[in-house]
Coordinates of C-alpha atoms in Angstrom, one line a residue:
Chain A
M11 CA 27.1 122.9 1.5
K12 CA 25.3 121.9 -1.3
K13 CA 27.0 120.2 -4.5
L14 CA 26.0 120.8 -7.8
K15 CA 27.0 118.4 -10.4
F16 CA 26.9 118.7 -14.1
I17 CA 27.1 115.4 -15.7
G18 CA 29.5 115.6 -19.0
N19 CA 32.7 116.4 -19.9
P20 CA 34.1 118.9 -18.0
L21 CA 35.9 120.9 -20.6
L22 CA 32.2 121.4 -22.2
Q23 CA 31.0 122.9 -19.3
S24 CA 31.1 126.4 -20.2
R25 CA 29.3 125.7 -23.5
E26 CA 26.7 123.7 -21.5
K27 CA 26.3 126.7 -19.4
I28 CA 25.5 128.7 -22.5
N29 CA 23.2 126.1 -23.7
M30 CA 21.0 126.1 -20.6
S31 CA 19.5 129.2 -21.8
S32 CA 18.6 127.6 -25.1
D33 CA 15.3 125.5 -25.4
K34 CA 16.9 122.5 -23.9
K35 CA 15.0 121.6 -20.7
W36 CA 17.0 121.0 -17.6
L37 CA 15.9 119.3 -14.4
T38 CA 17.5 119.2 -11.2
L39 CA 17.7 115.9 -9.4
K40 CA 18.0 115.9 -5.5
T41 CA 18.8 112.4 -3.3
T42 CA 17.1 113.2 -0.3
E43 CA 19.4 110.6 1.7
D44 CA 22.7 112.6 1.0
N45 CA 21.3 115.7 -0.2
E46 CA 23.6 115.4 -3.4
E47 CA 22.3 117.4 -6.5
F48 CA 22.3 116.5 -10.0
V49 CA 21.5 118.8 -13.2
V50 CA 20.3 116.6 -16.2
E51 CA 18.6 117.3 -19.4
E52 CA 15.0 116.5 -19.3
S53 CA 15.3 114.0 -22.1
V54 CA 17.6 112.0 -20.0
A55 CA 15.9 112.2 -16.8
I56 CA 12.6 110.8 -18.3
M57 CA 14.3 107.7 -19.1
S58 CA 13.0 107.2 -15.4
N59 CA 9.0 106.2 -15.7
V60 CA 8.6 107.6 -12.4
I61 CA 10.1 111.1 -13.2
K62 CA 8.4 110.9 -16.7
N63 CA 5.0 110.5 -14.8
M64 CA 5.7 113.5 -12.6
V65 CA 6.8 115.6 -15.4
E66 CA 3.9 115.1 -17.5
D67 CA 1.4 115.5 -14.7
G68 CA 3.0 118.9 -14.1
C69 CA 4.1 118.3 -10.6
A70 CA 7.8 118.4 -10.9
S71 CA 9.2 121.6 -9.8
S72 CA 12.7 122.8 -10.7
V73 CA 14.1 120.7 -8.0
I74 CA 12.9 116.9 -8.0
P75 CA 13.6 115.0 -4.4
V76 CA 14.5 111.4 -5.2
P77 CA 14.3 109.4 -2.1
R78 CA 15.8 106.1 -1.4
V79 CA 18.8 106.3 -4.0
K80 CA 22.4 107.4 -2.9
G81 CA 24.4 110.1 -4.4
N82 CA 26.7 107.7 -5.9
A83 CA 24.0 105.3 -7.2
M84 CA 22.3 108.3 -8.8
G85 CA 25.6 109.4 -10.5
K86 CA 25.9 106.1 -12.0
I87 CA 22.3 106.0 -13.5
I88 CA 22.8 109.6 -14.9
E89 CA 25.7 108.4 -16.5
F90 CA 23.9 105.3 -17.9
C91 CA 20.9 107.1 -19.2
K92 CA 22.9 109.7 -20.9
K93 CA 24.7 107.2 -22.9
H94 CA 21.5 105.5 -23.8
T95 CA 19.9 108.6 -24.8
E96 CA 22.9 109.9 -26.8
E97 CA 24.2 106.5 -28.5
S98 CA 21.9 104.6 -31.0
D99 CA 24.4 102.4 -32.4
E100 CA 23.3 98.7 -30.8
K101 CA 26.8 97.5 -30.4
V102 CA 28.5 100.7 -29.0
L103 CA 25.8 100.6 -26.6
K104 CA 26.6 96.8 -25.7
E105 CA 30.2 97.4 -25.3
F106 CA 29.2 100.2 -23.1
D107 CA 26.8 98.3 -21.2
A108 CA 29.5 95.4 -20.5
E109 CA 32.1 97.9 -19.2
F110 CA 29.5 99.7 -17.0
L111 CA 28.1 96.7 -15.3
N112 CA 31.5 95.4 -14.6
L113 CA 31.1 95.8 -10.7
G114 CA 30.6 93.8 -7.7
P115 CA 27.6 92.3 -6.4
D116 CA 27.1 95.0 -4.1
A117 CA 27.1 97.9 -6.5
L118 CA 25.0 95.9 -8.8
Y119 CA 22.3 95.2 -6.0
D120 CA 22.3 99.1 -5.4
L121 CA 21.6 99.6 -9.2
M122 CA 18.9 97.0 -9.2
V123 CA 16.8 98.4 -6.4
S124 CA 17.5 102.0 -7.8
A125 CA 16.4 101.4 -11.4
N126 CA 13.4 99.2 -10.0
F127 CA 12.5 102.0 -7.8
L128 CA 13.0 104.6 -10.4
E129 CA 11.3 102.4 -13.2
I130 CA 14.1 102.5 -15.8
K131 CA 13.3 99.3 -17.5
V132 CA 16.8 99.6 -20.0
L133 CA 19.0 99.6 -16.7
L134 CA 17.0 97.1 -14.9
D135 CA 17.0 94.5 -17.7
S136 CA 20.8 95.1 -18.3
V137 CA 21.6 94.4 -14.5
T138 CA 19.4 91.6 -14.2
T139 CA 20.8 89.8 -17.0
K140 CA 24.4 90.6 -15.8
V141 CA 23.2 88.9 -12.4
A142 CA 21.9 85.8 -14.2
D143 CA 24.9 85.5 -16.2
M144 CA 26.8 85.6 -13.2
I145 CA 24.9 82.2 -11.6
K146 CA 24.4 80.6 -15.2
G147 CA 25.6 77.2 -15.4
K148 CA 27.0 77.2 -11.7
S149 CA 26.2 74.7 -9.0
S150 CA 24.2 75.5 -6.0
E151 CA 27.0 75.6 -3.8
E152 CA 28.9 78.1 -6.3
I153 CA 25.7 80.1 -6.5
R154 CA 25.8 80.4 -2.5
N155 CA 29.5 81.4 -2.7
I156 CA 28.9 84.0 -5.4
L157 CA 26.0 85.6 -3.8
K158 CA 27.0 85.1 -0.3
I159 CA 23.8 83.1 0.4
E160 CA 23.4 81.3 3.7
N161 CA 22.0 78.0 4.0
D162 CA 19.3 78.0 6.2
L163 CA 17.6 74.6 5.1
S164 CA 17.6 71.4 6.8
A165 CA 18.7 68.4 5.3
E166 CA 15.0 67.1 5.2
E167 CA 13.9 70.2 3.5
I168 CA 16.6 69.7 0.7
E169 CA 16.2 66.4 0.2
E170 CA 12.1 66.8 -0.3
S171 CA 13.0 69.6 -2.7
R172 CA 15.4 67.1 -4.4
R173 CA 12.7 64.4 -4.6
E174 CA 10.0 66.8 -6.0
N175 CA 12.0 68.3 -8.5
C176 CA 13.9 65.2 -9.8
W177 CA 12.9 65.7 -13.2
T178 CA 15.6 68.9 -13.0
R179 CA 18.4 66.3 -12.8
Q180 CA 17.5 64.3 -15.7
E181 CA 18.9 64.9 -18.9
Chain B
M27 CA 41.9 89.9 2.7
N28 CA 40.9 92.0 5.5
S29 CA 37.6 93.7 5.6
T30 CA 39.0 96.9 4.4
S31 CA 40.5 95.6 1.0
K32 CA 37.5 93.7 0.7
K33 CA 35.2 96.6 0.9
L34 CA 37.6 97.9 -1.7
A35 CA 37.3 95.1 -4.0
N36 CA 33.6 95.4 -3.8
I37 CA 33.2 91.8 -2.8
C38 CA 29.9 90.9 -0.9
E39 CA 30.2 89.9 2.6
V40 CA 26.9 89.3 3.6
D41 CA 24.0 88.2 1.9
R42 CA 22.5 91.3 0.2
I43 CA 20.9 89.8 -2.4
S44 CA 18.4 88.0 -0.7
D45 CA 17.0 91.6 0.5
L46 CA 16.0 92.5 -2.9
P47 CA 12.1 91.9 -3.4
D48 CA 10.7 88.7 -4.7
S49 CA 9.9 90.5 -8.2
L50 CA 13.4 91.2 -9.0
L51 CA 14.7 87.8 -7.6
I52 CA 12.0 86.4 -9.8
A53 CA 13.0 88.6 -12.9
I54 CA 16.8 86.8 -12.7
L55 CA 15.7 83.4 -12.3
A56 CA 13.2 83.9 -15.4
L57 CA 16.4 84.4 -17.4
L58 CA 17.7 81.0 -16.5
P59 CA 16.8 77.9 -18.1
I60 CA 13.9 76.3 -16.6
K61 CA 16.0 73.4 -14.7
P62 CA 18.9 75.5 -13.2
A63 CA 16.2 77.9 -12.2
V64 CA 14.2 75.3 -10.4
R65 CA 17.2 74.0 -8.6
T66 CA 17.9 77.5 -7.0
C67 CA 14.9 76.4 -4.5
I68 CA 17.6 74.6 -2.5
L69 CA 19.7 77.6 -2.1
S70 CA 17.9 78.8 1.1
K71 CA 14.6 79.4 2.6
R72 CA 14.3 82.8 0.9
W73 CA 14.7 81.2 -2.6
R74 CA 12.6 78.3 -2.2
P75 CA 9.2 79.4 -3.3
L76 CA 10.4 81.7 -5.7
C77 CA 10.8 79.2 -8.6
E78 CA 7.1 78.6 -8.3
S79 CA 6.4 82.0 -9.8
L80 CA 8.7 81.6 -12.8
P81 CA 6.8 83.6 -15.6
N82 CA 8.1 81.6 -18.5
L83 CA 7.8 77.5 -18.5
D84 CA 9.7 75.8 -20.9
F85 CA 9.2 72.0 -20.9
T86 CA 11.0 69.3 -22.7
D87 CA 10.0 65.7 -22.2
G88 CA 14.0 64.8 -23.4
R89 CA 12.4 61.5 -25.5
N90 CA 12.1 59.9 -22.0
P91 CA 9.1 61.3 -20.3
G92 CA 8.2 59.1 -17.3
I93 CA 6.3 60.0 -14.4
H94 CA 8.9 62.6 -13.1
F95 CA 8.2 64.9 -16.1
I96 CA 4.7 64.5 -15.7
D97 CA 4.7 65.3 -11.9
F98 CA 7.1 68.3 -12.4
V99 CA 4.6 69.9 -15.0
D100 CA 1.5 69.1 -12.6
K101 CA 3.4 70.9 -9.9
F102 CA 4.5 74.1 -11.7
L103 CA 1.5 74.4 -13.8
M104 CA -1.8 72.8 -12.2
R105 CA -0.7 73.5 -8.8
R106 CA 0.3 77.1 -9.5
P107 CA -1.8 79.4 -7.7
N108 CA -4.9 80.4 -10.0
N109 CA -4.2 84.3 -10.2
L110 CA -0.4 83.8 -10.9
K111 CA -0.1 84.6 -14.7
I112 CA 2.3 82.7 -17.1
A113 CA 4.3 84.8 -20.0
K114 CA 5.6 82.2 -22.2
F115 CA 4.5 78.5 -22.2
L116 CA 6.7 75.9 -24.1
L117 CA 6.2 72.2 -24.5
E118 CA 7.9 69.6 -26.4
C119 CA 6.8 66.2 -26.1
Y120 CA 8.6 63.7 -28.2
R121 CA 6.9 60.7 -26.5
G122 CA 3.3 62.2 -26.4
D123 CA 1.6 59.0 -26.6
Y124 CA 2.1 58.4 -22.9
Y125 CA 0.3 61.4 -21.6
R126 CA -1.8 62.8 -24.2
D127 CA -4.8 63.5 -22.2
R128 CA -2.4 65.4 -19.6
V129 CA -1.4 67.4 -22.5
N130 CA -5.0 68.7 -23.2
E131 CA -5.1 69.6 -19.5
W132 CA -1.9 71.9 -19.5
I133 CA -3.0 73.3 -22.6
M134 CA -6.2 74.4 -21.0
N135 CA -4.4 75.5 -17.9
A136 CA -1.8 77.6 -19.4
L137 CA -4.2 79.5 -21.7
G138 CA -6.1 80.3 -19.0
R139 CA -3.4 82.3 -17.4
D140 CA -3.4 85.5 -19.5
L141 CA -0.8 83.8 -21.7
K142 CA 1.5 85.6 -24.1
E143 CA 3.5 83.1 -26.0
M144 CA 2.8 79.2 -26.5
H145 CA 4.9 77.0 -28.6
L146 CA 3.9 73.3 -28.8
F147 CA 5.7 70.4 -30.3
F148 CA 3.9 67.0 -30.2
G149 CA 5.6 64.1 -31.5
S150 CA 4.1 60.7 -31.3
Q151 CA 2.3 58.1 -33.1
T152 CA -1.0 59.5 -33.6
C153 CA -2.2 63.2 -33.5
M154 CA -3.4 65.1 -30.6
N155 CA -6.3 67.5 -30.9
W156 CA -6.3 71.0 -30.8
S157 CA -9.6 71.9 -30.3
K158 CA -11.6 75.2 -31.4
I159 CA -12.0 76.4 -27.6
Y160 CA -8.4 76.8 -27.4
F161 CA -8.7 79.5 -30.0
D162 CA -11.5 80.9 -27.9
M163 CA -8.7 81.3 -25.0
C164 CA -6.1 82.8 -27.1
T165 CA -7.2 86.5 -26.7
S166 CA -4.2 87.5 -24.9
V167 CA -1.8 85.4 -27.0
E168 CA 0.9 87.1 -29.2
V169 CA 2.9 84.2 -30.4
L170 CA 1.3 80.8 -31.0
L171 CA 3.4 78.3 -32.8
L172 CA 2.2 74.5 -33.3
S173 CA 4.1 72.1 -34.9
G174 CA 3.9 68.0 -35.0
K175 CA 1.2 65.8 -34.7
I176 CA -1.3 68.0 -33.9
S177 CA -4.8 68.0 -35.5
V178 CA -5.9 71.7 -35.6
E179 CA -9.6 72.6 -35.5
I180 CA -9.7 76.2 -36.6
R181 CA -12.1 78.5 -34.9
E182 CA -13.3 80.9 -37.7
N183 CA -15.3 83.5 -35.6
V184 CA -12.8 84.8 -32.8
T185 CA -10.9 87.9 -33.0
L186 CA -7.3 87.0 -31.9
S187 CA -6.5 91.1 -31.7
R188 CA -3.1 90.4 -30.2
L189 CA -1.5 87.6 -32.3
R190 CA 1.5 88.8 -34.3
V191 CA 3.0 85.7 -35.0
L192 CA 1.5 82.5 -36.1
G193 CA 2.9 79.2 -37.1
F194 CA 1.6 75.8 -38.3
D195 CA 4.5 73.1 -39.1
H196 CA 3.7 69.6 -40.1
V197 CA 0.2 69.8 -38.3
T198 CA -3.0 68.7 -39.8
I199 CA -5.6 71.3 -40.6
S200 CA -9.0 70.8 -41.4
S201 CA -9.5 72.7 -44.6
Y202 CA -7.4 75.4 -46.7
E203 CA -10.5 77.8 -46.7
S204 CA -10.5 77.8 -42.6
I205 CA -7.1 79.5 -42.6
G206 CA -8.4 82.3 -44.9
K207 CA -11.2 82.8 -42.5
L208 CA -9.1 82.6 -39.4
L209 CA -6.5 85.1 -40.8
L210 CA -9.2 87.6 -41.6
N211 CA -9.5 87.9 -37.7
C212 CA -5.9 88.6 -36.9
P213 CA -5.8 92.4 -37.2
V214 CA -2.0 92.6 -36.1
L215 CA -0.5 89.5 -37.7
E216 CA 3.5 90.1 -38.7
D217 CA 4.6 86.6 -39.3
L218 CA 2.9 83.9 -40.6
I219 CA 4.6 80.4 -41.0
I220 CA 2.6 77.3 -43.1
V221 CA 5.0 74.6 -43.7
D222 CA 4.2 71.2 -44.8
C223 CA 1.0 70.7 -43.2
E224 CA -1.6 68.3 -43.8
W225 CA -5.0 69.2 -45.3
L226 CA -8.1 67.2 -45.1
T227 CA -10.3 69.1 -47.7
G228 CA -10.4 72.5 -49.7
N229 CA -8.9 73.7 -52.8
S230 CA -8.5 77.4 -52.2
L231 CA -6.0 79.0 -49.8
S232 CA -6.6 82.8 -49.0
I233 CA -3.7 84.5 -47.2
C234 CA -4.6 87.9 -46.4
G235 CA -2.7 90.1 -43.8
P236 CA -3.0 94.0 -43.9
V237 CA 0.4 94.3 -41.6
L238 CA 1.9 90.9 -42.4
K239 CA 5.7 91.4 -42.8
R240 CA 7.3 88.0 -43.1
L241 CA 5.4 85.1 -44.8
S242 CA 6.8 81.6 -45.2
C243 CA 4.7 79.3 -47.0
C244 CA 5.4 75.9 -48.2
L245 CA 2.6 73.9 -49.6
I246 CA 2.7 70.3 -50.4
S247 CA -0.6 69.2 -52.6
Y248 CA -0.1 66.4 -55.0
D249 CA -3.7 65.3 -55.2
E250 CA -5.8 68.3 -55.2
V251 CA -5.9 71.3 -57.4
L252 CA -5.0 74.4 -55.1
R253 CA -5.6 78.2 -55.9
T254 CA -3.4 80.3 -53.5
L255 CA -4.2 84.0 -53.2
I256 CA -2.1 86.3 -51.4
D257 CA -3.0 89.6 -50.1
T258 CA -0.3 91.1 -48.0
P259 CA 0.5 94.9 -49.1
R260 CA 3.1 95.3 -46.6
L261 CA 5.1 92.2 -47.0
E262 CA 9.0 92.4 -46.7
N263 CA 10.1 88.8 -46.7
L264 CA 8.5 86.1 -48.6
K265 CA 9.5 82.3 -48.6
I266 CA 7.2 80.4 -50.8
G267 CA 7.4 76.8 -51.6
C268 CA 5.1 74.5 -53.6
Y269 CA 4.4 71.9 -56.2
T270 CA 3.0 73.0 -59.4
G271 CA 1.9 69.6 -60.9
G272 CA -1.5 70.5 -63.0
D273 CA -3.4 73.3 -62.3
N274 CA -1.9 74.8 -59.0
D275 CA -1.8 78.4 -59.2
I276 CA -0.4 81.2 -57.1
L277 CA -1.6 84.7 -57.2
F278 CA -0.7 88.0 -55.8
K279 CA -3.6 90.3 -55.3
L280 CA -1.5 93.3 -55.4
N281 CA 2.5 94.3 -56.0
L282 CA 4.1 93.5 -53.2
P283 CA 6.1 97.2 -53.1
F284 CA 8.1 96.6 -49.7
L285 CA 9.2 93.0 -50.4
K286 CA 12.9 92.9 -50.1
I287 CA 14.1 89.2 -49.7
A288 CA 12.5 86.3 -51.4
E289 CA 12.8 82.7 -51.7
I290 CA 10.9 80.9 -54.5
D291 CA 10.9 77.0 -54.1
I292 CA 8.9 75.5 -56.7
W293 CA 9.1 71.9 -57.8
D294 CA 7.4 69.8 -60.4
E295 CA 7.9 66.5 -61.7
M296 CA 6.3 66.4 -65.1
G297 CA 8.4 69.4 -66.9
K298 CA 5.7 71.9 -66.1
G299 CA 6.0 75.1 -64.2
V300 CA 7.9 77.5 -66.2
D301 CA 4.8 79.7 -66.6
C302 CA 4.3 79.7 -62.9
V303 CA 8.1 80.4 -61.9
F304 CA 8.5 83.5 -64.5
G305 CA 5.2 84.8 -63.2
L306 CA 6.3 84.8 -59.8
L307 CA 9.8 86.4 -60.7
K308 CA 8.0 89.1 -62.7
Q309 CA 6.0 90.2 -59.5
I310 CA 8.8 90.0 -57.2
N311 CA 11.6 91.6 -59.5
H312 CA 12.3 94.4 -57.3
V313 CA 13.7 92.6 -54.4
K314 CA 17.0 93.0 -53.0
I315 CA 17.9 89.5 -51.9
L316 CA 16.9 86.5 -53.9
T317 CA 17.5 82.7 -53.3
L318 CA 16.5 80.1 -55.8
P319 CA 16.7 76.6 -54.8
D320 CA 17.8 73.8 -57.1
S321 CA 14.1 72.7 -58.3
T322 CA 13.4 76.3 -59.1
V323 CA 16.7 76.7 -61.2
E324 CA 15.9 73.3 -63.1
I325 CA 12.3 74.6 -63.9
L326 CA 13.7 77.9 -65.2
S327 CA 16.2 76.0 -67.2
L328 CA 13.3 74.2 -68.9
A329 CA 12.5 77.8 -70.5
Y330 CA 15.4 77.5 -72.7
D331 CA 14.3 74.4 -74.4
D332 CA 11.4 76.1 -75.4
N333 CA 13.3 78.3 -77.5
G334 CA 13.2 81.2 -75.2
H335 CA 10.0 82.8 -75.7
Y336 CA 10.1 83.8 -71.6
E337 CA 11.3 87.3 -71.1
F338 CA 13.7 87.8 -68.4
P339 CA 12.2 90.5 -65.8
P340 CA 14.8 93.1 -64.8
F341 CA 16.2 93.0 -61.4
H342 CA 17.1 96.5 -60.7
N343 CA 17.3 96.3 -56.8
L344 CA 18.9 93.2 -56.9
T345 CA 22.2 93.4 -54.3
E346 CA 22.2 89.6 -53.4
L347 CA 21.7 86.3 -55.5
V348 CA 21.7 82.9 -53.8
I349 CA 21.5 80.1 -56.7
N350 CA 21.5 76.4 -56.1
V351 CA 22.1 73.7 -58.2
N352 CA 21.7 70.0 -58.4
E353 CA 21.2 67.7 -61.3
C354 CA 20.7 69.7 -64.5
F355 CA 20.3 73.3 -65.1
H356 CA 20.9 75.1 -68.4
E357 CA 24.6 76.8 -68.7
T358 CA 23.2 80.5 -69.5
L359 CA 20.5 80.9 -67.0
L360 CA 23.2 82.6 -64.7
D361 CA 24.7 84.9 -67.3
D362 CA 20.9 85.9 -68.0
F363 CA 20.3 86.7 -64.4
L364 CA 23.4 88.8 -64.0
Q365 CA 22.8 90.6 -67.5
N366 CA 19.4 91.9 -65.8
S367 CA 20.7 92.7 -62.5
P368 CA 22.8 95.7 -62.9
N369 CA 23.7 96.5 -59.2
L370 CA 24.3 93.1 -57.8
E371 CA 26.7 92.9 -55.1
S372 CA 27.0 89.7 -53.8
L373 CA 26.6 86.1 -55.7
K374 CA 26.3 82.8 -53.6
F375 CA 26.5 79.0 -54.8
P376 CA 25.5 76.7 -51.7
Q377 CA 25.5 73.7 -53.6
G378 CA 28.5 74.7 -55.9
L379 CA 29.0 75.5 -59.4
V380 CA 28.4 72.4 -61.3
S381 CA 25.6 69.6 -61.3
S382 CA 26.2 66.3 -59.5
C383 CA 26.4 64.1 -62.5
F384 CA 30.1 63.9 -63.1
H385 CA 30.0 62.0 -66.3
E386 CA 31.4 64.9 -68.4
S387 CA 28.9 64.6 -71.3
F388 CA 25.8 65.1 -68.9
R389 CA 27.2 67.6 -66.6
S390 CA 25.8 71.1 -66.7
S391 CA 28.1 74.1 -65.5
W392 CA 27.8 77.6 -65.8
G393 CA 28.8 79.4 -69.1
W394 CA 29.2 82.9 -70.2
S395 CA 28.0 84.7 -73.1
Q396 CA 31.5 86.0 -73.8
S397 CA 30.2 88.6 -76.3
R398 CA 29.1 90.8 -73.2
V399 CA 30.1 90.7 -70.0
P400 CA 27.5 91.3 -67.6
K401 CA 27.7 95.0 -66.3
C402 CA 27.4 94.2 -62.6
L403 CA 30.5 92.0 -63.0
S404 CA 32.7 95.2 -63.7
T405 CA 30.9 97.5 -61.7
H406 CA 29.1 96.2 -58.6
L407 CA 29.8 92.6 -57.6
K408 CA 31.9 92.5 -54.6
T409 CA 31.7 89.2 -52.9
V410 CA 31.4 85.7 -54.3
Y411 CA 30.9 82.6 -51.9
I412 CA 31.3 79.0 -53.9
R413 CA 30.7 75.9 -51.8
T414 CA 31.4 72.2 -52.5
F415 CA 34.3 73.0 -55.0
H416 CA 35.6 70.0 -56.7
G417 CA 38.6 71.6 -58.6
I418 CA 37.7 70.5 -62.2
Y419 CA 38.2 72.3 -65.4
D420 CA 34.7 73.9 -65.7
E421 CA 34.9 75.5 -62.1
L422 CA 38.4 76.7 -62.5
A423 CA 37.4 78.4 -65.7
F424 CA 34.3 79.8 -64.0
V425 CA 36.6 81.4 -61.2
K426 CA 39.2 82.7 -63.7
C427 CA 36.4 84.5 -65.9
L428 CA 35.3 86.0 -62.6
L429 CA 38.4 87.2 -61.5
A430 CA 39.2 88.6 -65.3
Y431 CA 36.3 90.4 -65.4
G432 CA 35.4 91.4 -61.9
S433 CA 36.9 94.6 -61.3
A434 CA 34.9 95.5 -58.4
L435 CA 35.7 92.0 -56.7
R436 CA 36.9 92.5 -53.4
Y437 CA 36.3 89.0 -51.6
V438 CA 36.0 85.3 -53.3
A439 CA 35.5 82.5 -50.7
I440 CA 35.9 78.9 -52.1
E441 CA 35.2 76.1 -49.9
I442 CA 36.8 72.7 -50.9
S443 CA 34.5 69.9 -50.7
N444 CA 37.0 67.4 -49.9
L445 CA 41.0 67.7 -49.2
S446 CA 42.0 65.1 -52.1
I447 CA 41.4 67.7 -54.5
D448 CA 43.7 67.5 -57.7
A449 CA 47.3 68.8 -57.0
E450 CA 47.1 70.6 -60.4
A451 CA 43.6 72.3 -59.7
W452 CA 45.4 73.3 -56.2
Q453 CA 48.3 75.1 -57.7
E454 CA 45.9 76.8 -60.4
L455 CA 44.1 78.1 -57.4
L456 CA 47.1 79.1 -55.4
N457 CA 48.5 80.9 -58.4
L458 CA 45.4 82.7 -59.2
Q459 CA 45.5 83.8 -55.2
S460 CA 49.1 85.1 -55.5
E461 CA 48.4 87.1 -58.6
L462 CA 45.5 89.0 -57.4
T463 CA 45.9 92.8 -56.1
T464 CA 42.5 94.4 -55.2
C465 CA 40.8 90.9 -54.4
K466 CA 41.1 88.5 -51.7
L467 CA 40.8 84.9 -52.3
K468 CA 39.9 82.9 -49.7
I469 CA 40.2 78.9 -49.4
I470 CA 38.5 77.3 -46.8
D471 CA 37.1 74.2 -45.4
K472 CA 33.5 72.9 -44.8
N473 CA 33.5 74.3 -41.3
E474 CA 34.9 77.8 -42.6
T475 CA 37.3 77.6 -39.6
C476 CA 40.3 77.9 -41.5
S477 CA 42.1 78.5 -44.4
L478 CA 44.0 75.7 -46.4
L479 CA 47.6 75.9 -47.7
L480 CA 49.3 73.7 -49.8
V481 CA 52.8 73.0 -49.4
Y482 CA 54.8 70.5 -51.3
H483 CA 51.6 69.0 -52.1
K484 CA 50.7 68.0 -48.7
V485 CA 47.7 70.2 -47.5
Y486 CA 48.3 72.0 -43.9
E487 CA 45.2 73.6 -42.1
V488 CA 46.2 77.0 -41.0
N489 CA 43.8 78.8 -38.6
F490 CA 43.5 82.4 -39.5
L491 CA 40.5 82.9 -38.0

């Protein structure tokens, strides 16, 4: 059974349904991995360069298939895009982003990959900055712990890198 | 924690970040300072080669270059694959003498990689050369900042079609005229900084910029006569400093209709320059924010000795006035400004209210023409900042006047210059503070970190912020 999602305040759903017949354009995005459908305003959807190109080239039918992005990631992305289309106050957006990106590494990677694939620059920049902040000022050991990176370098390789870049150890 | 609760807590169990494509990992590293970014090469095999593709390179020799620094820059710049672009290249050389030749090679290499932004600082005993051919290679550059011991050869016939920000700071430039010719070929320039440069020849500086928004120009020319012509119809922010000895002259070709912020720093040792300053003020009298350094205030004060045949221009749009004092100034200058600025909302005194001469008979301080209170004081003036307050009679009198007539005042901040202020003066300030109803009087220390409180003649620091 298909799930039809209205993104927005549920109390406004009836008003939105009325508005659907007005001149606001609406698109349906369907994640092909798990068949979830999302109805969004075109102005929100075109924050994705990929979707924007499809719309401009005229090859967007009423339902746009979106591969590689899972349903829950798509929902979050639309939430982000909607806020950034509606709100113009820098301060408010900054606060929203901080709250929005308060996620674990797994969810952040999903967002990053999806934002990269859909070419949503604002979202990609925000997530990239968040991940960079997570590792800023941390030692290599600490970074490995946070990002769960396994050290597969040999002692010689590490020593060689250290020697080549010893300027980075000077203050 | 068992694996279920780990999943719920969204904690990463496996290394997923290394699955991200190179471009995204490099984008993350690009946001770190270069040293930590490069150190990630020891995280794992996956991460090892990534730092070699960093788009922004930021090298500072840290005053102690040595062979390690040179090797490092060589590795990340010279041994970088040829087709790999660089977006930003920042190089700060404090001991440039040791490796001047390498620097020229590094600049050539960086410019050849579709560079967008270059900042170069060169500190050494003798100048390095910024050759004409570097300008030829700057066709993709959007930001170019050169400062320090650099001798710049200007290329006069290459179009820098992307250049938005250009800065020359303490560098040596061949001639004033060459800058004029260079600027003709910068069609999208928005920011221009020319500060404290040395000039080898010339007497005519022509600054033209059809879309220039911000201009910061500080010219020192003691020996030569300099004519400066500024043709920047869309300028919003102007900071100009120059010496007016003799016939030095600044001319604006047209009005600056979009000008909002201005700082006029004119200095003169021979008691001239009044014409120049008044001339400038007349041309920028529509600004919103005006800063006057102490040298300009001194020159303006000279106008009063001439029996005041200078007409003060009206400042209808002025909302903020920043006025500095040093050795001497005429007491009614401030009053004249206020009389002519009916919409003033903010008044700032970064160097305090009185001149640095403490001997009473020589000291200058601001006075009011008691006959007419400036209109802005009772209708618009909201905030006043006073730094280096000593607590002497003249200062207290000024503050009392402000508070008495300032019906629109909401916030007055007074920075005490040293804590050994006279106890009586303290008491007066506190009395004023307690009497106020609509206005807040804040007494702060130099760092603006805390308000000061006087209890039984002892000063306590109280953290309110």
